[in-house]
Coordinates of C-alpha atoms in Angstrom, one line a residue:
Chain A
X1 CA 0.0 0.0 0.0
X2 CA 1.3 3.4 -1.0
X3 CA 2.3 5.8 1.8
X4 CA -0.4 8.3 2.5
X5 CA 0.4 12.0 2.1
X6 CA -0.5 15.2 3.7
X7 CA 0.2 18.8 2.4
X8 CA 0.6 21.8 4.6
X9 CA 0.2 25.1 2.8
X10 CA 1.9 27.4 5.2
X11 CA 2.2 31.2 5.2
X12 CA 4.2 33.0 7.9
X13 CA 7.3 35.0 7.4
X14 CA 9.0 34.0 10.6
X15 CA 10.4 30.5 11.5
X16 CA 9.9 31.3 15.2
X17 CA 6.2 32.3 14.9
X18 CA 3.3 30.5 16.6
X19 CA 2.2 29.6 13.1
X20 CA 5.6 27.9 12.5
X21 CA 5.1 26.0 15.7
X22 CA 1.6 24.9 14.7
X23 CA 3.1 23.7 11.3
X24 CA 5.8 21.7 13.1
X25 CA 3.3 20.1 15.4
X26 CA 1.3 19.0 12.4
X27 CA 4.4 17.7 10.6
X28 CA 5.3 15.7 13.7
X29 CA 1.8 14.3 14.5
X30 CA 1.2 13.2 10.9
X31 CA 4.7 11.8 10.4
X32 CA 4.2 9.7 13.5
X33 CA 1.1 8.3 12.0
X34 CA 3.1 7.2 9.0
X35 CA 2.2 10.0 6.7
X36 CA 4.5 11.6 4.2
X37 CA 4.1 15.3 4.9
X38 CA 4.8 17.9 2.2
X39 CA 5.1 21.5 3.2
X40 CA 4.6 24.5 0.9
X41 CA 6.3 27.3 2.8
X42 CA 4.9 30.0 0.6
X43 CA 7.0 33.0 1.8
X44 CA 10.2 31.0 1.8
X45 CA 9.3 29.8 -1.7
X46 CA 8.6 33.5 -2.7
X47 CA 5.4 32.1 -4.1
X48 CA 3.9 34.4 -6.7
X49 CA 0.5 35.6 -5.6
X50 CA -0.9 37.4 -8.6
X51 CA -2.7 35.8 -11.5
X52 CA -0.8 36.9 -14.7
X53 CA 0.1 35.7 -18.2
X54 CA 3.4 34.4 -16.8
X55 CA 1.4 31.5 -15.3
X56 CA 1.1 30.1 -18.8
X57 CA 3.9 28.7 -21.0
X58 CA 3.8 29.3 -24.7
X59 CA 1.2 31.1 -26.7
X60 CA -2.0 32.4 -25.3
X61 CA -5.3 31.3 -26.8
X62 CA -6.6 34.8 -27.0
X63 CA -3.8 37.4 -26.4
X64 CA -6.1 40.2 -27.5
X65 CA -8.4 39.6 -24.6
X66 CA -6.7 37.8 -21.7
X67 CA -9.2 35.9 -19.5
X68 CA -7.2 34.2 -16.8
X69 CA -9.6 31.3 -16.0
X70 CA -10.0 30.4 -19.7
X71 CA -6.3 30.6 -20.5
X72 CA -5.4 28.6 -17.4
X73 CA -7.9 25.8 -18.2
X74 CA -6.4 25.3 -21.7
X75 CA -2.8 25.6 -20.4
X76 CA -3.6 22.9 -17.8
X77 CA -5.0 20.6 -20.5
X78 CA -1.9 21.1 -22.6
X79 CA 0.6 20.8 -19.7
X80 CA 1.6 24.5 -20.2
X81 CA 1.2 25.8 -16.7
X82 CA 4.2 27.5 -15.1
X83 CA 6.4 25.2 -13.1
X84 CA 5.5 26.6 -9.7
X85 CA 1.8 26.0 -10.3
X86 CA 2.4 22.5 -11.7
X87 CA 4.4 21.6 -8.7
X88 CA 1.7 22.7 -6.3
X89 CA -0.8 20.7 -8.3
X90 CA 1.3 17.6 -8.1
X91 CA 1.6 18.0 -4.3
X92 CA -2.2 18.5 -4.0
X93 CA -2.9 15.5 -6.1
X94 CA -1.0 13.2 -3.8
X95 CA -2.5 14.6 -0.6
X96 CA -5.3 13.0 1.3
X97 CA -5.3 15.8 3.8
X98 CA -4.5 19.5 3.1
X99 CA -3.9 21.9 6.0
X100 CA -3.8 25.7 5.4
X101 CA -1.7 27.2 8.2
X102 CA -1.8 31.0 8.4
X103 CA -2.5 34.1 10.5
X104 CA -5.9 35.7 9.7
X105 CA -5.2 38.9 7.7
X106 CA -8.2 41.2 7.4
X107 CA -10.7 38.5 8.3
X108 CA -9.4 36.2 5.6
X109 CA -6.3 34.4 4.3
X110 CA -3.2 36.5 3.6
X111 CA -2.7 37.5 -0.1
X112 CA 0.0 34.9 -0.6
X113 CA -2.5 32.1 0.3
X114 CA -5.2 33.8 -1.8
X115 CA -2.7 33.7 -4.6
X116 CA -2.2 30.0 -4.1
X117 CA -6.0 29.5 -4.3
X118 CA -6.4 31.7 -7.4
X119 CA -3.4 30.2 -9.3
X120 CA -3.3 26.5 -8.3
X121 CA -7.0 25.6 -8.3
X122 CA -7.3 25.7 -12.1
X123 CA -10.6 24.8 -13.8
X124 CA -10.2 21.3 -15.1
X125 CA -7.7 20.4 -12.4
X126 CA -9.7 21.4 -9.3
X127 CA -13.2 21.7 -10.6
X128 CA -15.3 21.5 -13.7
X129 CA -18.8 22.7 -14.4
X130 CA -20.0 19.1 -13.8
X131 CA -17.7 18.4 -10.9
X132 CA -18.2 20.8 -8.0
X133 CA -19.3 20.9 -4.4
X134 CA -20.2 17.4 -3.3
X135 CA -19.5 16.0 -6.8
X136 CA -16.2 17.9 -6.7
X137 CA -12.8 16.7 -7.9
X138 CA -11.3 16.5 -4.5
X139 CA -14.2 14.6 -2.7
X140 CA -11.8 12.0 -1.4
X141 CA -9.6 14.6 0.2
X142 CA -9.9 16.4 3.6
X143 CA -9.0 20.0 4.2
X144 CA -8.6 22.1 7.4
X145 CA -8.1 25.8 7.8
X146 CA -5.8 26.3 10.8
X147 CA -5.2 29.9 11.7
X148 CA -4.3 32.4 14.4
X149 CA -6.4 35.5 15.2
X150 CA -5.3 38.8 16.6
X151 CA -8.6 39.2 18.5
X152 CA -10.2 37.2 21.2
X153 CA -13.0 34.6 20.7
X154 CA -15.9 36.7 22.0
X155 CA -15.2 39.4 19.4
X156 CA -16.1 36.8 16.7
X157 CA -19.6 35.8 17.9
X158 CA -23.1 36.7 16.7
X159 CA -23.1 39.6 19.2
X160 CA -19.4 40.4 19.0
X161 CA -17.9 43.5 17.5
X162 CA -16.5 41.5 14.5
X163 CA -19.5 39.3 14.0
X164 CA -20.0 35.6 13.7
X165 CA -16.9 33.7 12.7
X166 CA -19.1 31.3 10.8
X167 CA -19.9 34.1 8.4
X168 CA -16.2 34.9 7.9
X169 CA -15.4 31.2 7.2
X170 CA -18.2 30.6 4.7
X171 CA -16.5 32.1 1.6
X172 CA -13.3 30.1 2.2
X173 CA -14.8 26.9 3.4
X174 CA -17.8 26.6 1.1
X175 CA -16.6 28.8 -1.8
X176 CA -13.1 27.4 -2.1
X177 CA -12.7 24.1 -0.3
X178 CA -16.2 22.6 -0.6
X179 CA -16.5 24.0 -4.1
X180 CA -13.6 21.8 -5.1
X181 CA -15.2 18.8 -3.3
X182 CA -13.1 18.7 -0.2
X183 CA -14.5 17.2 3.0
X184 CA -14.0 20.3 5.1
X185 CA -13.0 19.5 8.7
X186 CA -13.7 21.9 11.5
X187 CA -11.3 24.9 11.4
X188 CA -8.5 24.9 14.0
X189 CA -8.7 28.3 15.4
X190 CA -5.9 29.6 17.7
X191 CA -7.4 32.5 19.4
X192 CA -5.0 35.4 20.0
X193 CA -1.8 33.4 20.8
X194 CA 0.2 36.7 20.8
X195 CA -1.6 37.7 24.0
X196 CA -1.6 34.3 25.6
X197 CA 1.1 33.3 28.1
X198 CA 3.6 30.5 27.2
X199 CA 1.7 27.8 29.1
X200 CA -1.5 28.7 27.2
X201 CA 0.3 28.6 23.9
X202 CA 1.8 25.2 24.7
X203 CA -1.6 23.9 25.6
X204 CA -3.1 25.1 22.3
X205 CA -0.3 23.3 20.4
X206 CA -0.8 20.2 22.4
X207 CA -4.5 20.2 21.7
X208 CA -3.8 20.6 18.0
X209 CA -1.4 17.6 18.1
X210 CA -4.0 15.5 19.9
X211 CA -6.7 16.5 17.4
X212 CA -4.4 15.4 14.5
X213 CA -4.0 12.0 16.1
X214 CA -7.7 11.3 15.3
X215 CA -8.1 13.6 12.3
X216 CA -8.8 10.9 9.8
X217 CA -11.8 9.7 11.8
X218 CA -13.3 13.1 12.1
X219 CA -16.7 13.9 10.7
X220 CA -16.6 16.8 8.3
X221 CA -18.7 20.0 8.5
X222 CA -22.2 19.9 7.0
X223 CA -22.9 21.6 3.6
X224 CA -26.0 21.5 1.4
X225 CA -26.0 18.4 -0.9
X226 CA -25.9 19.6 -4.5
X227 CA -29.0 17.4 -5.2
X228 CA -31.0 19.9 -3.2
X229 CA -30.5 22.4 -6.1
X230 CA -31.9 22.5 -9.6
X231 CA -28.5 22.9 -11.3
X232 CA -29.9 24.2 -14.6
X233 CA -30.1 27.8 -16.0
X234 CA -33.9 27.5 -16.1
X235 CA -33.8 26.3 -12.5
X236 CA -31.5 29.2 -11.6
X237 CA -29.2 26.9 -9.6
X238 CA -31.7 27.3 -6.8
X239 CA -33.2 25.0 -4.1
X240 CA -35.7 22.5 -5.5
X241 CA -39.3 23.4 -4.4
X242 CA -39.7 20.1 -2.5
X243 CA -36.6 20.8 -0.5
X244 CA -37.7 24.3 0.3
X245 CA -41.0 22.8 1.4
X246 CA -39.2 20.3 3.6
X247 CA -37.3 23.1 5.3
X248 CA -40.3 25.3 5.8
X249 CA -41.0 23.8 9.2
X250 CA -37.4 23.7 10.3
X251 CA -36.1 26.2 12.9
X252 CA -32.8 26.9 11.0
X253 CA -31.6 27.4 7.5
X254 CA -29.5 24.7 5.8
X255 CA -26.1 26.4 6.1
X256 CA -24.6 29.7 7.1
X257 CA -25.4 31.3 3.7
X258 CA -28.1 29.0 2.4
X259 CA -30.2 30.3 5.3
X260 CA -33.6 30.6 3.6
X261 CA -34.4 33.7 5.7
X262 CA -34.2 31.6 8.9
X263 CA -31.8 31.8 11.8
X264 CA -28.4 30.4 10.8
X265 CA -27.7 26.8 12.0
X266 CA -25.4 27.5 15.0
X267 CA -21.7 26.9 14.4
X268 CA -22.4 25.5 11.0
X269 CA -18.9 26.4 9.8
X270 CA -17.0 25.6 13.0
X271 CA -18.4 22.4 14.4
X272 CA -19.3 19.1 12.7
X273 CA -22.8 18.0 13.4
X274 CA -22.9 14.8 15.4
X275 CA -25.4 12.4 14.0
Chain B
X112 CA -11.7 75.0 -2.7
X113 CA -9.4 72.1 -3.4
X114 CA -10.5 69.7 -6.2
X115 CA -12.1 66.6 -4.9
X116 CA -10.4 63.3 -5.6
X117 CA -11.5 59.7 -6.3
X118 CA -9.3 56.6 -6.4
X119 CA -10.0 53.5 -8.4
X120 CA -8.1 50.4 -7.3
X121 CA -8.4 48.3 -10.4
X122 CA -7.4 44.7 -11.0
X123 CA -7.9 43.1 -14.4
X124 CA -5.1 41.9 -16.7
X125 CA -6.8 42.9 -20.0
X126 CA -7.4 46.5 -21.2
X127 CA -10.3 45.2 -23.3
X128 CA -12.1 43.5 -20.4
X129 CA -15.5 44.4 -19.0
X130 CA -13.8 45.4 -15.8
X131 CA -11.6 47.9 -17.8
X132 CA -14.8 49.3 -19.4
X133 CA -16.4 49.7 -15.9
X134 CA -13.3 51.5 -14.8
X135 CA -13.4 53.8 -17.8
X136 CA -17.0 54.6 -17.2
X137 CA -16.2 55.5 -13.6
X138 CA -13.3 57.7 -14.7
X139 CA -15.5 59.5 -17.1
X140 CA -18.5 59.9 -14.8
X141 CA -16.4 61.3 -12.0
X142 CA -14.2 63.5 -14.1
X143 CA -17.4 65.1 -15.6
X144 CA -18.4 65.9 -12.0
X145 CA -15.1 67.8 -11.5
X146 CA -13.3 65.1 -9.7
X147 CA -9.6 64.3 -10.1
X148 CA -9.6 60.5 -10.6
X149 CA -6.6 58.5 -9.6
X150 CA -6.3 54.9 -10.9
X151 CA -4.1 52.2 -9.4
X152 CA -3.9 49.7 -12.2
X153 CA -2.5 46.9 -10.0
X154 CA -1.5 44.4 -12.7
X155 CA 0.0 47.1 -14.9
X156 CA 1.9 48.4 -11.9
X157 CA 3.0 44.8 -11.1
X158 CA 1.8 45.6 -7.6
X159 CA 3.4 43.2 -5.1
X160 CA 0.8 41.2 -3.3
X161 CA 2.7 39.4 -0.5
X162 CA 3.4 40.9 2.9
X163 CA 7.2 40.7 3.3
X164 CA 10.2 42.3 5.0
X165 CA 10.8 44.2 1.7
X166 CA 7.9 46.4 2.6
X167 CA 10.0 48.1 5.2
X168 CA 13.1 50.3 4.6
X169 CA 16.0 50.1 7.0
X170 CA 16.4 48.0 10.1
X171 CA 13.6 45.8 11.5
X172 CA 12.5 46.4 15.1
X173 CA 12.7 42.6 15.8
X174 CA 14.5 40.8 13.0
X175 CA 14.6 37.6 15.2
X176 CA 10.8 37.3 15.1
X177 CA 9.3 39.2 12.2
X178 CA 5.7 40.2 12.9
X179 CA 4.4 42.0 9.9
X180 CA 1.8 44.2 11.5
X181 CA 4.1 45.4 14.2
X182 CA 7.0 46.1 11.9
X183 CA 4.7 48.0 9.5
X184 CA 3.2 50.1 12.2
X185 CA 6.7 51.3 13.3
X186 CA 7.8 51.7 9.7
X187 CA 4.8 53.9 9.0
X188 CA 5.5 56.1 12.0
X189 CA 9.1 56.5 10.9
X190 CA 8.3 57.0 7.2
X191 CA 10.1 53.8 6.3
X192 CA 7.5 52.0 4.3
X193 CA 8.4 50.9 0.8
X194 CA 7.7 53.4 -1.9
X195 CA 4.9 51.5 -3.6
X196 CA 3.0 51.3 -0.3
X197 CA 3.7 55.0 0.6
X198 CA 2.4 56.0 -2.9
X199 CA -0.8 54.1 -2.4
X200 CA -1.3 55.6 1.0
X201 CA -0.8 59.1 -0.4
X202 CA -3.5 58.4 -3.1
X203 CA -5.9 57.0 -0.5
X204 CA -5.4 60.0 1.8
X205 CA -6.5 62.4 -1.0
X206 CA -9.5 60.4 -2.0
X207 CA -13.0 61.1 -0.8
X208 CA -14.3 58.1 -2.8
X209 CA -12.5 54.7 -3.3
X210 CA -13.8 52.2 -5.9
X211 CA -12.4 48.7 -6.0
X212 CA -13.0 47.3 -9.5
X213 CA -12.3 43.6 -10.0
X214 CA -13.6 40.3 -11.1
X215 CA -14.7 38.1 -8.2
X216 CA -12.1 35.3 -7.8
X217 CA -13.1 32.4 -5.5
X218 CA -15.9 34.4 -3.9
X219 CA -13.6 37.2 -2.9
X220 CA -11.1 39.8 -4.2
X221 CA -8.2 38.5 -6.5
X222 CA -5.0 38.0 -4.5
X223 CA -3.5 41.2 -6.0
X224 CA -6.3 43.3 -4.4
X225 CA -6.0 41.3 -1.1
X226 CA -2.3 42.2 -1.3
X227 CA -3.2 45.9 -1.6
X228 CA -5.4 45.5 1.5
X229 CA -2.8 43.6 3.5
X230 CA 0.0 46.0 2.6
X231 CA -1.5 49.4 2.3
X232 CA -3.9 49.5 5.2
X233 CA -1.2 49.7 7.8
X234 CA -2.0 50.0 11.5
X235 CA -1.6 53.7 12.4
X236 CA -2.4 54.8 8.9
X237 CA -5.7 53.0 8.3
X238 CA -6.8 52.1 11.9
X239 CA -5.7 52.2 15.5
X240 CA -7.1 50.3 18.4
X241 CA -9.0 53.4 19.3
X242 CA -10.0 54.3 15.8
X243 CA -11.9 51.6 14.1
X244 CA -15.4 50.8 12.7
X245 CA -17.5 54.0 12.9
X246 CA -14.8 55.8 14.8
X247 CA -12.4 54.8 12.0
X248 CA -9.7 56.8 10.4
X249 CA -11.5 57.0 7.0
X250 CA -14.9 57.9 8.3
X251 CA -15.1 60.9 5.9
X252 CA -14.4 58.7 2.9
X253 CA -16.8 56.5 0.9
X254 CA -16.0 53.1 -0.6
X255 CA -17.6 50.8 -3.2
X256 CA -16.8 47.3 -4.2
X257 CA -17.6 47.1 -7.9
X258 CA -17.2 43.6 -9.4
X259 CA -18.1 41.1 -12.0
X260 CA -19.3 37.6 -11.3
X261 CA -19.0 34.4 -13.3
X262 CA -22.3 33.1 -12.0
X263 CA -25.8 34.4 -12.3
X264 CA -27.6 36.3 -9.6
X265 CA -30.0 33.5 -8.5
X266 CA -26.9 31.4 -7.6
X267 CA -26.0 34.0 -4.9
X268 CA -29.2 34.0 -2.9
X269 CA -30.2 32.5 0.4
X270 CA -31.5 29.4 -1.5
X271 CA -29.0 29.4 -4.3
X272 CA -26.1 27.0 -4.8
X273 CA -23.5 29.5 -3.8
X274 CA -25.5 31.0 -0.9
X275 CA -26.4 34.6 0.1
X276 CA -24.1 37.2 -1.5
X277 CA -24.6 39.3 1.7
X278 CA -22.6 36.6 3.6
X279 CA -19.8 36.7 0.9
X280 CA -19.6 40.5 1.2
X281 CA -19.4 40.8 5.0
X282 CA -15.7 40.0 5.5
X283 CA -14.7 42.6 2.9
X284 CA -17.3 45.3 3.6
X285 CA -17.3 45.1 7.4
X286 CA -14.0 43.5 8.1
X287 CA -11.9 45.7 5.8
X288 CA -13.8 48.8 4.7
X289 CA -16.0 49.5 7.7
X290 CA -13.2 48.5 10.0
X291 CA -11.2 51.4 8.6
X292 CA -14.2 53.7 9.0
X293 CA -15.3 53.9 5.4
X294 CA -18.9 54.8 4.7
X295 CA -19.6 51.6 2.6
X296 CA -21.9 52.3 -0.3
X297 CA -23.9 49.5 -1.9
X298 CA -21.7 47.2 -4.0
X299 CA -22.0 47.5 -7.7
X300 CA -22.4 43.9 -8.9
X301 CA -22.2 43.1 -12.6
X302 CA -23.8 39.7 -12.8
X303 CA -22.1 37.5 -15.3
X304 CA -21.2 39.9 -18.1
X305 CA -19.3 37.2 -19.9
X306 CA -22.6 35.5 -20.8
X307 CA -24.5 38.7 -21.4
X308 CA -25.1 39.9 -25.0
X309 CA -23.6 43.3 -26.0
X310 CA -26.7 45.4 -25.4
X311 CA -27.0 44.0 -21.9
X312 CA -23.4 44.8 -21.2
X313 CA -23.9 48.3 -22.5
X314 CA -27.0 48.7 -20.3
X315 CA -25.0 47.6 -17.2
X316 CA -22.3 50.1 -17.9
X317 CA -24.8 52.9 -18.5
X318 CA -26.5 52.1 -15.2
X319 CA -23.1 52.3 -13.4
X320 CA -22.5 55.7 -15.0
X321 CA -25.9 56.9 -14.0
X322 CA -25.4 55.7 -10.5
X323 CA -22.1 57.5 -10.2
X324 CA -23.8 60.8 -11.1
X325 CA -25.6 60.6 -7.8
X326 CA -23.0 58.7 -5.8
X327 CA -22.1 61.5 -3.3
X328 CA -25.7 61.7 -2.2
X329 CA -26.1 58.0 -1.6
X330 CA -26.9 56.6 1.8
X331 CA -24.3 54.1 3.0
X332 CA -25.1 50.5 4.1
X333 CA -26.0 50.0 7.7
X334 CA -23.5 48.6 10.2
X335 CA -23.7 48.2 13.9
X336 CA -22.7 51.4 15.7
X337 CA -19.6 50.7 17.9
X338 CA -21.4 52.2 20.9
X339 CA -23.6 49.1 20.9
X340 CA -20.6 47.1 22.1
X341 CA -18.6 47.1 25.4
X342 CA -15.2 47.6 23.9
X343 CA -13.2 46.4 26.9
X344 CA -11.5 43.1 27.5
X345 CA -13.8 42.5 30.5
X346 CA -16.8 43.3 28.3
X347 CA -15.4 40.9 25.6
X348 CA -16.1 43.5 22.9
X349 CA -19.6 42.1 22.9
X350 CA -23.1 43.7 22.6
X351 CA -24.1 45.7 25.7
X352 CA -26.9 44.0 27.6
X353 CA -29.3 46.9 27.1
X354 CA -28.8 46.7 23.3
X355 CA -29.3 43.0 23.4
X356 CA -32.5 43.5 25.3
X357 CA -33.7 46.2 22.8
X358 CA -33.2 43.7 20.0
X359 CA -34.9 40.8 21.7
X360 CA -38.3 41.8 20.2
X361 CA -36.9 42.6 16.8
X362 CA -37.6 40.1 13.9
X363 CA -34.0 40.4 12.5
X364 CA -30.5 40.6 13.8
X365 CA -28.5 43.8 13.6
X366 CA -26.3 42.9 10.6
X367 CA -25.4 39.9 8.5
X368 CA -22.9 38.6 11.0
X369 CA -24.1 40.3 14.2
X370 CA -27.3 38.3 13.8
X371 CA -28.0 37.4 17.4
X372 CA -29.3 34.1 16.4
X373 CA -32.1 35.7 14.4
X374 CA -32.8 35.8 10.7
X375 CA -30.4 38.1 8.9
X376 CA -31.7 41.5 8.0
X377 CA -32.4 41.0 4.3
X378 CA -29.9 42.6 1.9
X379 CA -27.9 44.1 4.7
X380 CA -24.7 44.2 2.7
X381 CA -26.2 44.9 -0.7
X382 CA -28.9 47.6 -0.2
X383 CA -28.8 50.8 1.9
X384 CA -31.8 51.0 4.3
X385 CA -34.0 53.9 3.4
X386 CA -35.0 55.8 6.5

């Protein structure tokens, strides 16, 4: 049996940061379980973040009107993606588990990780118009967002000054990871390590290590099954009437953003529903 | 009286794109109103997206443990930010209105715009721990996200396959723009221009031009006033009990993410509430 593989997409500038420690803990915990662990240390790699023509080798399909997504799709088919993108795609293909390790910048991923998302998750390779969401290309892979915050947990609640963390996570977890088919595991959130004393920081890292020991048995977060939607232009890619009816008597919406005008299902993007 | 100024932060690779046309329409409409219009054409400028040590001139405060936000704050105070960042900050300082013009990439801004956000909105310059949200540094400025989508509008609804667009907009509009104090005007969303016939595209651009004629009289979107929150560590930066009580009988939460476990106020991040 082939050795299993994990990929850590890591973005911090300093090797002595808490994020670096969280990465090291993950490398250790997964290696101990027999995994081959690949790390993409994006700053160290000087990973290019911007989506440009340089991402494509050879002639453009339509140099008069450059449309990134279209050009990338063709370049992927023809094996003409830039080497840095092709390498990341090869790592991603091998990985059963992908961990994104980063500090939250402006309530989202740092630009260098957004660049990895924009450039590596090429149409054809990471999704097609037929293969997305729970029919997605990466449906046999798991993904985790693991990140540090500058603020404390109570700021990120439905009555906190920054609002519900579930809302912040939705575009990344549903719009990027779930869109490509990933089984999205609960995010690993390190609340404000910069203002936590050393023992607290150690405890956070220990909890992360322990979680990773059981990570492959974890239940993923809940998203709406694509069969709930009429995925045709006439149907508007909207909920099927019978599903809408079924949910009419439910107290909560389906997910954080497919809320149907109802209260959001609590912790939809942070905690897996136990069945 | 000094001439008023607008800044367009623009991100598309092609000068013949719909995004370029939307930028040109804005330049024209605002120039006609007597505005000086600055354009930051990020791809043409080869704007650096990643947050690195190169953003700081001279010695680092703590080279052993590089913390981007801390180093940038000190470098801003000392006038030691890299020239490209200092130039963007000078443009931003002059501008009464900032328009971000971009194609939606993975349900958010392209990495090159995230890089502009991460690098230009330095602590001290764009916010302080005292000056944020409605007490924010840029409270006399207006901002608009103007963007194109690949999908149709019905996909981005509370019962659409991608979920409620209001949820997607929250991290950017509240977490970035409102955080810095901007009066956030309704987003200008160009739904799926790539699959719209030429007359439809022209009509979209005309509507954008017309909107801009009245843009300085527009009411901004509604956010939670910071006075609603107990902005102390003991208070957890959470809603004051008396405000919570006041909202107990309301049918909706306060905003998209400060929802208090209630249904989201409809279109909170897309439509200004008429008083």
